[in-house]
GROMACS .gro file of C-alpha atoms in nm:
model
  446
    1MET     CA    1   1.285   3.249  -0.552
    2ILE     CA    2   1.416   2.981  -0.801
    3ASP     CA    3   1.528   3.089  -1.126
    4THR     CA    4   1.799   2.812  -1.221
    5TYR     CA    5   1.849   2.442  -1.198
    6ASN     CA    6   2.132   2.491  -0.921
    7GLN     CA    7   1.874   2.705  -0.715
    8ALA     CA    8   1.627   2.433  -0.757
    9LEU     CA    9   1.872   2.167  -0.605
   10ASP     CA   10   1.982   2.401  -0.339
   11PHE     CA   11   1.623   2.437  -0.241
   12ILE     CA   12   1.551   2.076  -0.224
   13HIS     CA   13   1.869   1.965  -0.057
   14GLY     CA   14   1.843   2.251   0.195
   15ARG     CA   15   1.533   2.097   0.337
   16THR     CA   16   1.537   1.869   0.657
   17LYS     CA   17   1.581   1.508   0.588
   18PHE     CA   18   1.348   1.363   0.870
   19LYS     CA   19   1.085   1.484   1.130
   20LYS     CA   20   1.053   1.389   1.469
   21ILE     CA   21   0.706   1.222   1.422
   22PRO     CA   22   0.684   1.052   1.075
   23THR     CA   23   0.334   1.083   0.926
   24LEU     CA   24   0.158   1.084   0.597
   25LYS     CA   25  -0.071   1.358   0.681
   26ARG     CA   26   0.174   1.640   0.592
   27MET     CA   27   0.231   1.468   0.240
   28ARG     CA   28  -0.136   1.449   0.194
   29ARG     CA   29  -0.179   1.800   0.266
   30PHE     CA   30   0.106   1.903   0.045
   31LEU     CA   31  -0.043   1.707  -0.250
   32ASP     CA   32  -0.395   1.819  -0.185
   33GLU     CA   33  -0.250   2.192  -0.209
   34LEU     CA   34  -0.099   2.081  -0.561
   35GLY     CA   35  -0.434   1.965  -0.683
   36ALA     CA   36  -0.379   1.592  -0.571
   37PRO     CA   37  -0.160   1.486  -0.875
   38ASP     CA   38  -0.092   1.138  -0.719
   39LYS     CA   39  -0.461   1.065  -0.795
   40ARG     CA   40  -0.400   1.095  -1.177
   41VAL     CA   41  -0.110   0.862  -1.190
   42ARG     CA   42  -0.121   0.495  -1.271
   43ALA     CA   43   0.145   0.313  -1.071
   44ILE     CA   44   0.330   0.000  -0.945
   45HIS     CA   45   0.458   0.054  -0.600
   46ILE     CA   46   0.797  -0.139  -0.516
   47ALA     CA   47   0.930  -0.175  -0.151
   48GLY     CA   48   1.192  -0.384   0.000
   49THR     CA   49   1.524  -0.388   0.193
   50ASN     CA   50   1.742  -0.467  -0.130
   51GLY     CA   51   1.652  -0.534  -0.503
   52LYS     CA   52   1.406  -0.253  -0.553
   53GLY     CA   53   1.609  -0.079  -0.812
   54SER     CA   54   1.700  -0.392  -0.993
   55THR     CA   55   1.338  -0.511  -1.000
   56LEU     CA   56   1.223  -0.185  -1.117
   57ALA     CA   57   1.477  -0.177  -1.402
   58PHE     CA   58   1.357  -0.537  -1.525
   59LEU     CA   59   0.994  -0.436  -1.494
   60ARG     CA   60   1.055  -0.120  -1.683
   61ASN     CA   61   1.231  -0.288  -1.970
   62ILE     CA   62   0.962  -0.571  -2.001
   63LEU     CA   63   0.690  -0.300  -2.012
   64GLN     CA   64   0.867  -0.083  -2.274
   65GLN     CA   65   0.894  -0.395  -2.488
   66ASP     CA   66   0.508  -0.408  -2.482
   67GLY     CA   67   0.530  -0.045  -2.627
   68LEU     CA   68   0.433   0.133  -2.305
   69THR     CA   69   0.592   0.467  -2.205
   70VAL     CA   70   0.720   0.380  -1.849
   71GLY     CA   71   0.803   0.641  -1.584
   72SER     CA   72   1.039   0.566  -1.307
   73PHE     CA   73   1.092   0.713  -0.947
   74THR     CA   74   1.410   0.581  -0.783
   75SER     CA   75   1.659   0.675  -0.506
   76PRO     CA   76   1.940   0.752  -0.441
   77PHE     CA   77   2.092   0.875  -0.768
   78LEU     CA   78   2.449   0.762  -0.877
   79ILE     CA   79   2.562   1.044  -1.088
   80ARG     CA   80   2.311   1.326  -1.133
   81PHE     CA   81   1.997   1.419  -0.932
   82ASN     CA   82   1.775   1.389  -1.241
   83GLU     CA   83   1.809   1.015  -1.212
   84ARG     CA   84   1.527   1.014  -0.969
   85ILE     CA   85   1.281   1.084  -1.234
   86SER     CA   86   1.286   0.933  -1.573
   87VAL     CA   87   1.080   0.823  -1.875
   88ASN     CA   88   1.174   0.502  -2.063
   89GLY     CA   89   1.515   0.547  -1.896
   90VAL     CA   90   1.561   0.883  -2.009
   91LEU     CA   91   1.627   1.136  -1.722
   92ILE     CA   92   1.407   1.441  -1.658
   93SER     CA   93   1.545   1.766  -1.795
   94ASP     CA   94   1.713   2.029  -1.576
   95ALA     CA   95   1.437   2.272  -1.705
   96ASP     CA   96   1.175   2.038  -1.589
   97ILE     CA   97   1.346   2.008  -1.252
   98THR     CA   98   1.362   2.393  -1.220
   99ARG     CA   99   0.994   2.430  -1.331
  100LEU     CA  100   0.876   2.169  -1.086
  101ALA     CA  101   1.073   2.317  -0.804
  102GLN     CA  102   0.900   2.656  -0.886
  103GLN     CA  103   0.569   2.499  -0.877
  104VAL     CA  104   0.592   2.343  -0.534
  105TYR     CA  105   0.814   2.636  -0.376
  106PRO     CA  106   0.505   2.851  -0.276
  107ILE     CA  107   0.322   2.566  -0.132
  108VAL     CA  108   0.624   2.469   0.076
  109VAL     CA  109   0.664   2.831   0.199
  110LYS     CA  110   0.283   2.828   0.296
  111LEU     CA  111   0.306   2.495   0.490
  112ASP     CA  112   0.634   2.607   0.667
  113ASP     CA  113   0.418   2.874   0.801
  114GLU     CA  114   0.092   2.690   0.879
  115LEU     CA  115   0.223   2.345   1.019
  116ALA     CA  116   0.362   2.332   1.378
  117GLU     CA  117   0.635   2.087   1.274
  118GLY     CA  118   0.729   2.286   0.954
  119GLY     CA  119   0.665   2.215   0.598
  120PRO     CA  120   0.777   1.920   0.366
  121THR     CA  121   1.104   1.738   0.407
  122GLU     CA  122   1.352   1.703   0.121
  123PHE     CA  123   1.221   1.363   0.003
  124GLU     CA  124   0.861   1.481   0.037
  125ILE     CA  125   0.929   1.765  -0.203
  126ILE     CA  126   1.109   1.538  -0.438
  127THR     CA  127   0.807   1.296  -0.430
  128ALA     CA  128   0.551   1.574  -0.491
  129MET     CA  129   0.776   1.689  -0.794
  130MET     CA  130   0.754   1.329  -0.934
  131PHE     CA  131   0.378   1.303  -0.875
  132SER     CA  132   0.312   1.664  -1.031
  133TYR     CA  133   0.534   1.564  -1.345
  134PHE     CA  134   0.372   1.243  -1.419
  135ALA     CA  135   0.017   1.374  -1.357
  136GLU     CA  136   0.099   1.578  -1.670
  137GLY     CA  137   0.072   1.273  -1.862
  138HIS     CA  138   0.430   1.182  -1.948
  139ALA     CA  139   0.403   0.814  -1.882
  140ASP     CA  140   0.137   0.519  -1.937
  141ILE     CA  141   0.253   0.354  -1.610
  142VAL     CA  142   0.488   0.483  -1.335
  143LEU     CA  143   0.717   0.245  -1.126
  144ILE     CA  144   0.757   0.411  -0.796
  145GLU     CA  145   1.042   0.295  -0.551
  146VAL     CA  146   0.986   0.349  -0.188
  147GLY     CA  147   1.241   0.564  -0.032
  148LEU     CA  148   1.252   0.412   0.330
  149GLY     CA  149   1.027   0.147   0.468
  150GLY     CA  150   0.694   0.163   0.341
  151LEU     CA  151   0.420   0.243   0.577
  152LEU     CA  152   0.513   0.613   0.654
  153ASP     CA  153   0.713   0.670   0.331
  154SER     CA  154   0.598   0.982   0.140
  155THR     CA  155   0.529   0.771  -0.179
  156ASN     CA  156   0.271   0.567   0.016
  157VAL     CA  157  -0.005   0.801  -0.066
  158ILE     CA  158  -0.048   0.622  -0.402
  159ILE     CA  159  -0.301   0.353  -0.474
  160PRO     CA  160  -0.120   0.134  -0.724
  161LYS     CA  161  -0.220  -0.131  -0.950
  162VAL     CA  162   0.025  -0.379  -0.810
  163SER     CA  163   0.225  -0.357  -0.481
  164VAL     CA  164   0.560  -0.525  -0.501
  165ILE     CA  165   0.789  -0.625  -0.185
  166THR     CA  166   1.127  -0.749  -0.293
  167THR     CA  167   1.310  -0.865   0.012
  168ILE     CA  168   1.329  -0.817   0.406
  169GLY     CA  169   1.665  -0.766   0.559
  170TRP     CA  170   1.858  -0.566   0.821
  171ASP     CA  171   1.864  -0.204   0.750
  172HIS     CA  172   1.748   0.131   0.909
  173MET     CA  173   1.667  -0.051   1.216
  174HIS     CA  174   1.672   0.254   1.409
  175ILE     CA  175   1.370   0.379   1.220
  176LEU     CA  176   1.192   0.059   1.097
  177GLY     CA  177   1.244  -0.170   1.404
  178ASP     CA  178   1.471  -0.415   1.564
  179THR     CA  179   1.344  -0.751   1.430
  180LEU     CA  180   1.281  -0.874   1.075
  181PRO     CA  181   0.896  -0.899   1.146
  182LYS     CA  182   0.885  -0.540   1.272
  183ILE     CA  183   1.072  -0.421   0.950
  184ALA     CA  184   0.827  -0.651   0.745
  185TYR     CA  185   0.530  -0.467   0.890
  186GLN     CA  186   0.668  -0.138   0.783
  187LYS     CA  187   0.725  -0.275   0.428
  188ALA     CA  188   0.388  -0.425   0.420
  189GLY     CA  189   0.255  -0.094   0.484
  190ILE     CA  190   0.249  -0.033   0.105
  191ILE     CA  191  -0.030  -0.319   0.062
  192LYS     CA  192  -0.358  -0.150  -0.018
  193ASP     CA  193  -0.708  -0.283   0.011
  194ARG     CA  194  -0.783  -0.537  -0.285
  195VAL     CA  195  -0.458  -0.441  -0.454
  196PRO     CA  196  -0.254  -0.755  -0.562
  197VAL     CA  197   0.098  -0.785  -0.407
  198VAL     CA  198   0.394  -0.979  -0.547
  199VAL     CA  199   0.652  -1.082  -0.277
  200GLY     CA  200   1.008  -1.205  -0.337
  201LYS     CA  201   1.209  -1.455  -0.138
  202ILE     CA  202   1.172  -1.364   0.233
  203PRO     CA  203   1.237  -1.552   0.552
  204THR     CA  204   0.945  -1.732   0.723
  205GLU     CA  205   0.878  -1.498   1.034
  206PRO     CA  206   0.867  -1.158   0.818
  207LEU     CA  207   0.677  -1.347   0.547
  208ALA     CA  208   0.404  -1.439   0.791
  209VAL     CA  209   0.357  -1.071   0.882
  210ILE     CA  210   0.329  -0.977   0.507
  211LYS     CA  211   0.086  -1.260   0.446
  212HIS     CA  212  -0.127  -1.147   0.742
  213VAL     CA  213  -0.150  -0.794   0.613
  214ALA     CA  214  -0.249  -0.898   0.267
  215GLU     CA  215  -0.517  -1.113   0.412
  216VAL     CA  216  -0.652  -0.827   0.626
  217LYS     CA  217  -0.640  -0.612   0.316
  218HIS     CA  218  -0.810  -0.870   0.098
  219SER     CA  219  -0.509  -0.834  -0.132
  220PRO     CA  220  -0.422  -1.138  -0.361
  221ILE     CA  221  -0.065  -1.229  -0.289
  222ASP     CA  222   0.193  -1.410  -0.514
  223ILE     CA  223   0.515  -1.546  -0.333
  224LEU     CA  224   0.836  -1.642  -0.496
  225GLY     CA  225   0.898  -2.015  -0.421
  226THR     CA  226   0.520  -2.091  -0.381
  227ASP     CA  227   0.319  -1.928  -0.671
  228PHE     CA  228   0.603  -1.872  -0.917
  229HIS     CA  229   0.967  -2.008  -0.938
  230VAL     CA  230   1.307  -1.944  -1.055
  231THR     CA  231   1.606  -2.168  -1.124
  232ASP     CA  232   1.954  -2.033  -1.179
  233THR     CA  233   2.160  -2.208  -1.469
  234GLY     CA  234   2.482  -2.059  -1.420
  235VAL     CA  235   2.698  -1.762  -1.512
  236THR     CA  236   2.854  -1.766  -1.880
  237ASP     CA  237   3.045  -1.479  -2.007
  238TRP     CA  238   2.921  -1.228  -1.750
  239HIS     CA  239   2.563  -1.326  -1.822
  240GLN     CA  240   2.339  -1.502  -1.564
  241GLY     CA  241   2.116  -1.770  -1.700
  242PHE     CA  242   1.777  -1.890  -1.539
  243THR     CA  243   1.443  -2.031  -1.588
  244PHE     CA  244   1.109  -1.882  -1.475
  245SER     CA  245   0.786  -2.080  -1.424
  246ALA     CA  246   0.451  -2.031  -1.274
  247ALA     CA  247   0.108  -2.200  -1.271
  248LYS     CA  248  -0.060  -2.177  -1.626
  249PHE     CA  249   0.245  -2.023  -1.758
  250PRO     CA  250   0.520  -2.222  -1.961
  251LYS     CA  251   0.865  -2.230  -1.815
  252ILE     CA  252   1.077  -2.013  -2.006
  253SER     CA  253   1.464  -1.969  -2.030
  254LEU     CA  254   1.620  -1.622  -1.978
  255GLN     CA  255   1.954  -1.447  -1.965
  256THR     CA  256   2.060  -1.118  -1.796
  257SER     CA  257   2.380  -0.919  -1.757
  258LEU     CA  258   2.296  -0.854  -1.392
  259ILE     CA  259   2.460  -1.157  -1.226
  260GLY     CA  260   2.388  -1.333  -0.909
  261ASP     CA  261   2.114  -1.553  -0.760
  262TYR     CA  262   1.962  -1.233  -0.606
  263GLN     CA  263   1.929  -1.078  -0.949
  264THR     CA  264   1.743  -1.368  -1.074
  265ASP     CA  265   1.520  -1.356  -0.782
  266ASN     CA  266   1.458  -0.979  -0.868
  267ALA     CA  267   1.389  -1.066  -1.230
  268ALA     CA  268   1.132  -1.327  -1.141
  269VAL     CA  269   0.958  -1.084  -0.900
  270ALA     CA  270   0.952  -0.840  -1.202
  271ILE     CA  271   0.809  -1.093  -1.436
  272GLN     CA  272   0.541  -1.191  -1.206
  273ALA     CA  273   0.446  -0.823  -1.116
  274TYR     CA  274   0.426  -0.775  -1.505
  275ARG     CA  275   0.198  -1.083  -1.545
  276VAL     CA  276  -0.032  -0.971  -1.255
  277TYR     CA  277  -0.043  -0.618  -1.394
  278CYS     CA  278  -0.147  -0.730  -1.739
  279GLN     CA  279  -0.406  -0.971  -1.612
  280ASN     CA  280  -0.571  -0.716  -1.383
  281GLN     CA  281  -0.557  -0.473  -1.686
  282ASP     CA  282  -0.694  -0.724  -1.930
  283LEU     CA  283  -0.371  -0.691  -2.138
  284PRO     CA  284  -0.198  -0.981  -2.311
  285VAL     CA  285   0.115  -1.138  -2.124
  286ASN     CA  286   0.388  -1.121  -2.398
  287GLN     CA  287   0.655  -1.401  -2.352
  288GLU     CA  288   0.885  -1.217  -2.603
  289SER     CA  289   0.847  -0.904  -2.403
  290ILE     CA  290   0.973  -1.077  -2.102
  291GLN     CA  291   1.280  -1.237  -2.262
  292ARG     CA  292   1.386  -0.920  -2.449
  293GLY     CA  293   1.306  -0.698  -2.165
  294ILE     CA  294   1.521  -0.908  -1.916
  295SER     CA  295   1.814  -0.963  -2.161
  296GLN     CA  296   1.841  -0.578  -2.228
  297THR     CA  297   1.823  -0.462  -1.855
  298LYS     CA  298   2.114  -0.290  -1.716
  299TRP     CA  299   2.148  -0.129  -1.375
  300ALA     CA  300   2.421   0.094  -1.287
  301GLY     CA  301   2.601  -0.004  -0.953
  302ARG     CA  302   2.470  -0.350  -0.918
  303PHE     CA  303   2.786  -0.579  -0.971
  304GLU     CA  304   2.847  -0.351  -1.263
  305LYS     CA  305   3.165  -0.411  -1.460
  306ILE     CA  306   3.312  -0.084  -1.541
  307SER     CA  307   3.650  -0.192  -1.666
  308GLU     CA  308   3.763  -0.491  -1.840
  309HIS     CA  309   4.153  -0.478  -1.833
  310PRO     CA  310   4.186  -0.488  -1.528
  311THR     CA  311   3.849  -0.618  -1.428
  312VAL     CA  312   3.681  -0.359  -1.197
  313VAL     CA  313   3.325  -0.416  -1.057
  314ILE     CA  314   3.120  -0.173  -0.852
  315ASP     CA  315   2.829  -0.288  -0.629
  316GLY     CA  316   2.632  -0.072  -0.393
  317ALA     CA  317   2.567  -0.333  -0.130
  318HIS     CA  318   2.521  -0.122   0.193
  319ASN     CA  319   2.373  -0.366   0.446
  320ILE     CA  320   2.456  -0.691   0.571
  321SER     CA  321   2.173  -0.867   0.374
  322ALA     CA  322   2.319  -0.732   0.038
  323VAL     CA  323   2.675  -0.834   0.154
  324ASP     CA  324   2.551  -1.190   0.222
  325GLU     CA  325   2.446  -1.208  -0.153
  326ILE     CA  326   2.779  -1.075  -0.272
  327VAL     CA  327   2.957  -1.332  -0.076
  328LYS     CA  328   2.735  -1.606  -0.222
  329LEU     CA  329   2.815  -1.491  -0.563
  330LEU     CA  330   3.181  -1.457  -0.510
  331ASP     CA  331   3.196  -1.819  -0.372
  332SER     CA  332   2.990  -1.973  -0.643
  333ASP     CA  333   3.112  -1.786  -0.949
  334PHE     CA  334   3.449  -1.623  -0.863
  335HIS     CA  335   3.615  -1.873  -0.634
  336ASP     CA  336   3.895  -1.928  -0.884
  337LYS     CA  337   4.001  -1.541  -0.901
  338LYS     CA  338   4.215  -1.333  -0.670
  339ILE     CA  339   3.976  -1.061  -0.552
  340THR     CA  340   4.054  -0.736  -0.400
  341ILE     CA  341   3.754  -0.558  -0.219
  342LEU     CA  342   3.771  -0.179  -0.156
  343MET     CA  343   3.505  -0.083   0.100
  344GLY     CA  344   3.356   0.261   0.206
  345ILE     CA  345   3.085   0.206   0.456
  346LEU     CA  346   2.860   0.465   0.626
  347ALA     CA  347   2.907   0.476   1.015
  348ASP     CA  348   2.530   0.413   1.083
  349LYS     CA  349   2.540   0.088   0.901
  350GLN     CA  350   2.658  -0.249   1.050
  351ALA     CA  351   3.006  -0.182   0.919
  352ASP     CA  352   3.190  -0.429   1.133
  353LYS     CA  353   2.957  -0.714   1.036
  354MET     CA  354   2.973  -0.621   0.666
  355VAL     CA  355   3.348  -0.635   0.662
  356GLU     CA  356   3.346  -0.954   0.870
  357LYS     CA  357   3.130  -1.119   0.633
  358MET     CA  358   3.331  -1.020   0.323
  359ALA     CA  359   3.635  -1.160   0.507
  360THR     CA  360   3.473  -1.516   0.512
  361VAL     CA  361   3.553  -1.546   0.129
  362PRO     CA  362   3.886  -1.745   0.100
  363ASN     CA  363   4.032  -1.565  -0.191
  364VAL     CA  364   3.992  -1.209  -0.105
  365SER     CA  365   4.191  -0.927   0.035
  366ILE     CA  366   4.009  -0.618   0.192
  367VAL     CA  367   4.107  -0.250   0.177
  368LEU     CA  368   3.906   0.006   0.387
  369THR     CA  369   3.885   0.364   0.326
  370ARG     CA  370   3.645   0.639   0.402
  371PHE     CA  371   3.448   0.902   0.192
  372SER     CA  372   3.232   1.205   0.245
  373GLY     CA  373   2.874   1.069   0.355
  374PRO     CA  374   2.573   1.246   0.230
  375GLY     CA  375   2.463   1.550   0.455
  376LYS     CA  376   2.539   1.486   0.807
  377ARG     CA  377   2.594   1.115   0.773
  378ALA     CA  378   2.947   1.020   0.843
  379ALA     CA  379   3.158   0.738   0.702
  380ALA     CA  380   3.290   0.468   0.940
  381ASP     CA  381   3.653   0.535   1.047
  382PRO     CA  382   3.859   0.251   0.855
  383LYS     CA  383   4.137   0.225   1.128
  384LYS     CA  384   3.877   0.168   1.397
  385LEU     CA  385   3.688  -0.072   1.172
  386GLU     CA  386   4.021  -0.252   1.084
  387LYS     CA  387   4.085  -0.306   1.458
  388ILE     CA  388   3.742  -0.433   1.541
  389VAL     CA  389   3.731  -0.678   1.242
  390ASP     CA  390   4.085  -0.808   1.294
  391SER     CA  391   4.005  -0.870   1.687
  392LYS     CA  392   3.710  -1.074   1.575
  393THR     CA  393   3.835  -1.258   1.268
  394GLY     CA  394   4.203  -1.288   1.350
  395ASN     CA  395   4.278  -1.370   0.978
  396GLY     CA  396   4.450  -1.055   0.851
  397THR     CA  397   4.205  -1.032   0.563
  398VAL     CA  398   4.218  -0.632   0.586
  399THR     CA  399   4.541  -0.584   0.411
  400ALA     CA  400   4.535  -0.204   0.401
  401VAL     CA  401   4.367   0.109   0.528
  402PHE     CA  402   4.336   0.457   0.358
  403SER     CA  403   4.189   0.770   0.504
  404ASP     CA  404   4.151   0.915   0.129
  405TRP     CA  405   3.937   0.714  -0.088
  406GLN     CA  406   4.094   0.853  -0.422
  407ARG     CA  407   4.440   0.737  -0.297
  408ALA     CA  408   4.299   0.406  -0.198
  409THR     CA  409   4.124   0.370  -0.549
  410ASP     CA  410   4.460   0.450  -0.737
  411THR     CA  411   4.673   0.235  -0.518
  412VAL     CA  412   4.454  -0.081  -0.544
  413TYR     CA  413   4.382  -0.028  -0.912
  414GLY     CA  414   4.770   0.009  -0.994
  415GLN     CA  415   4.831  -0.310  -0.793
  416LEU     CA  416   4.561  -0.523  -0.978
  417SER     CA  417   4.693  -0.824  -1.164
  418SER     CA  418   4.569  -0.910  -1.506
  419ASP     CA  419   4.364  -1.217  -1.394
  420GLY     CA  420   4.253  -1.042  -1.062
  421ILE     CA  421   3.914  -0.864  -0.976
  422LEU     CA  422   3.877  -0.536  -0.804
  423LEU     CA  423   3.528  -0.510  -0.636
  424ILE     CA  424   3.440  -0.155  -0.488
  425THR     CA  425   3.136  -0.172  -0.253
  426GLY     CA  426   3.008  -0.075   0.080
  427SER     CA  427   2.775   0.218   0.003
  428LEU     CA  428   2.571   0.351  -0.291
  429TYR     CA  429   2.719   0.698  -0.213
  430PHE     CA  430   3.065   0.566  -0.213
  431ILE     CA  431   3.054   0.383  -0.537
  432SER     CA  432   2.892   0.688  -0.692
  433ASP     CA  433   3.202   0.893  -0.606
  434VAL     CA  434   3.436   0.606  -0.719
  435ARG     CA  435   3.224   0.540  -1.033
  436LYS     CA  436   3.267   0.913  -1.156
  437TYR     CA  437   3.633   0.916  -1.041
  438LEU     CA  438   3.735   0.623  -1.245
  439LEU     CA  439   3.531   0.691  -1.557
  440SER     CA  440   3.664   1.049  -1.566
  441LYS     CA  441   4.022   0.916  -1.536
  442SER     CA  442   3.955   0.680  -1.813
  443ALA     CA  443   3.807   0.951  -2.038
  444ASN     CA  444   4.111   1.173  -1.967
  445CYS     CA  445   4.348   0.882  -2.071
  446LYS     CA  446   4.200   0.836  -2.397
   0.00000   0.00000   0.00000
């Protein structure tokens, strides 16, 4: 039985993460047993290797400026589980989490008994809770972030008003495939018959896969760089300037506190998704909503400055594609700063390649550490990682290794010069731990 919030979380987190054979049939059966709540939800579905969360945040803020109540479903969470489900950025309550867990629990028990492979996974349960909550009418539109891939992700039961694919890069290759076209095919699985799709900046070969799927599905497709455009105008006082333009739409100048070329790409994808949604729903496209929404968007853990003196930044870059973008940002806008990078990386990622790429930045020193990975997922051993990276780069950029991430954080923080920058990155799970730790230390010092 589930009587409390903690019992609800224990129930959810106690479920299996994956099944041997992925399928949407179990999710469809689960939701049908609950009365098919997904069929009562108006949604925009967002997939992509990187950029899903930031794109969702931009889009949410634009839609809110239009006076809409906007639901969000995101993963993973940084601080509290409740972050996964929110309305206008306000987290779902503990009481609602408990109530929804109580609601799905008997169905889960029933499916455990009836299905040969067992009942729903952890993410399927969370997804079902989300659909059940929003089917109650808490939002005008729900922005749903794919958990993993797209084609067989449990969110992919939804028939959205718009589908969005932000980026295609190297991540989860053991599940999604060992080439970018194979990964793109999985992401393109969210494209539904005649539902428009908005696509970000994607390399030629995987883009061809997405365009083919859209053609087969008779889905109108808008592509960044072809159908809509973004131009960066530089970073000033920790704000990124850029312009957005598209056919039959005036060029507009915008500013966001989420800095980096990749964030302007995400903002452009969000703007185009908003335009497509409004056009298909016969709603006005409000330029002021776009400007205000973009300027007011914040997204924790995305090159987020959590300390001013000294400057400490956290970023959840957790794969080689995301690290590539961080490197470009450091080279272009922080080349005159002394940068210390503290990295904790999961062992099932391309950890050595991520560190090697960071080591190409001329003005950095890298400190490696480890943390407690989620569930059974282990963090990469920093000592082994140092040996691999040094043998390949030979430049001695890795300056220290710590087995304890709290000691590592305290040490590098204490050694930071007044004009230096500390960037903490490598994993969303890692920066979640560090963010809570540093903010709690800051609060205790006041």
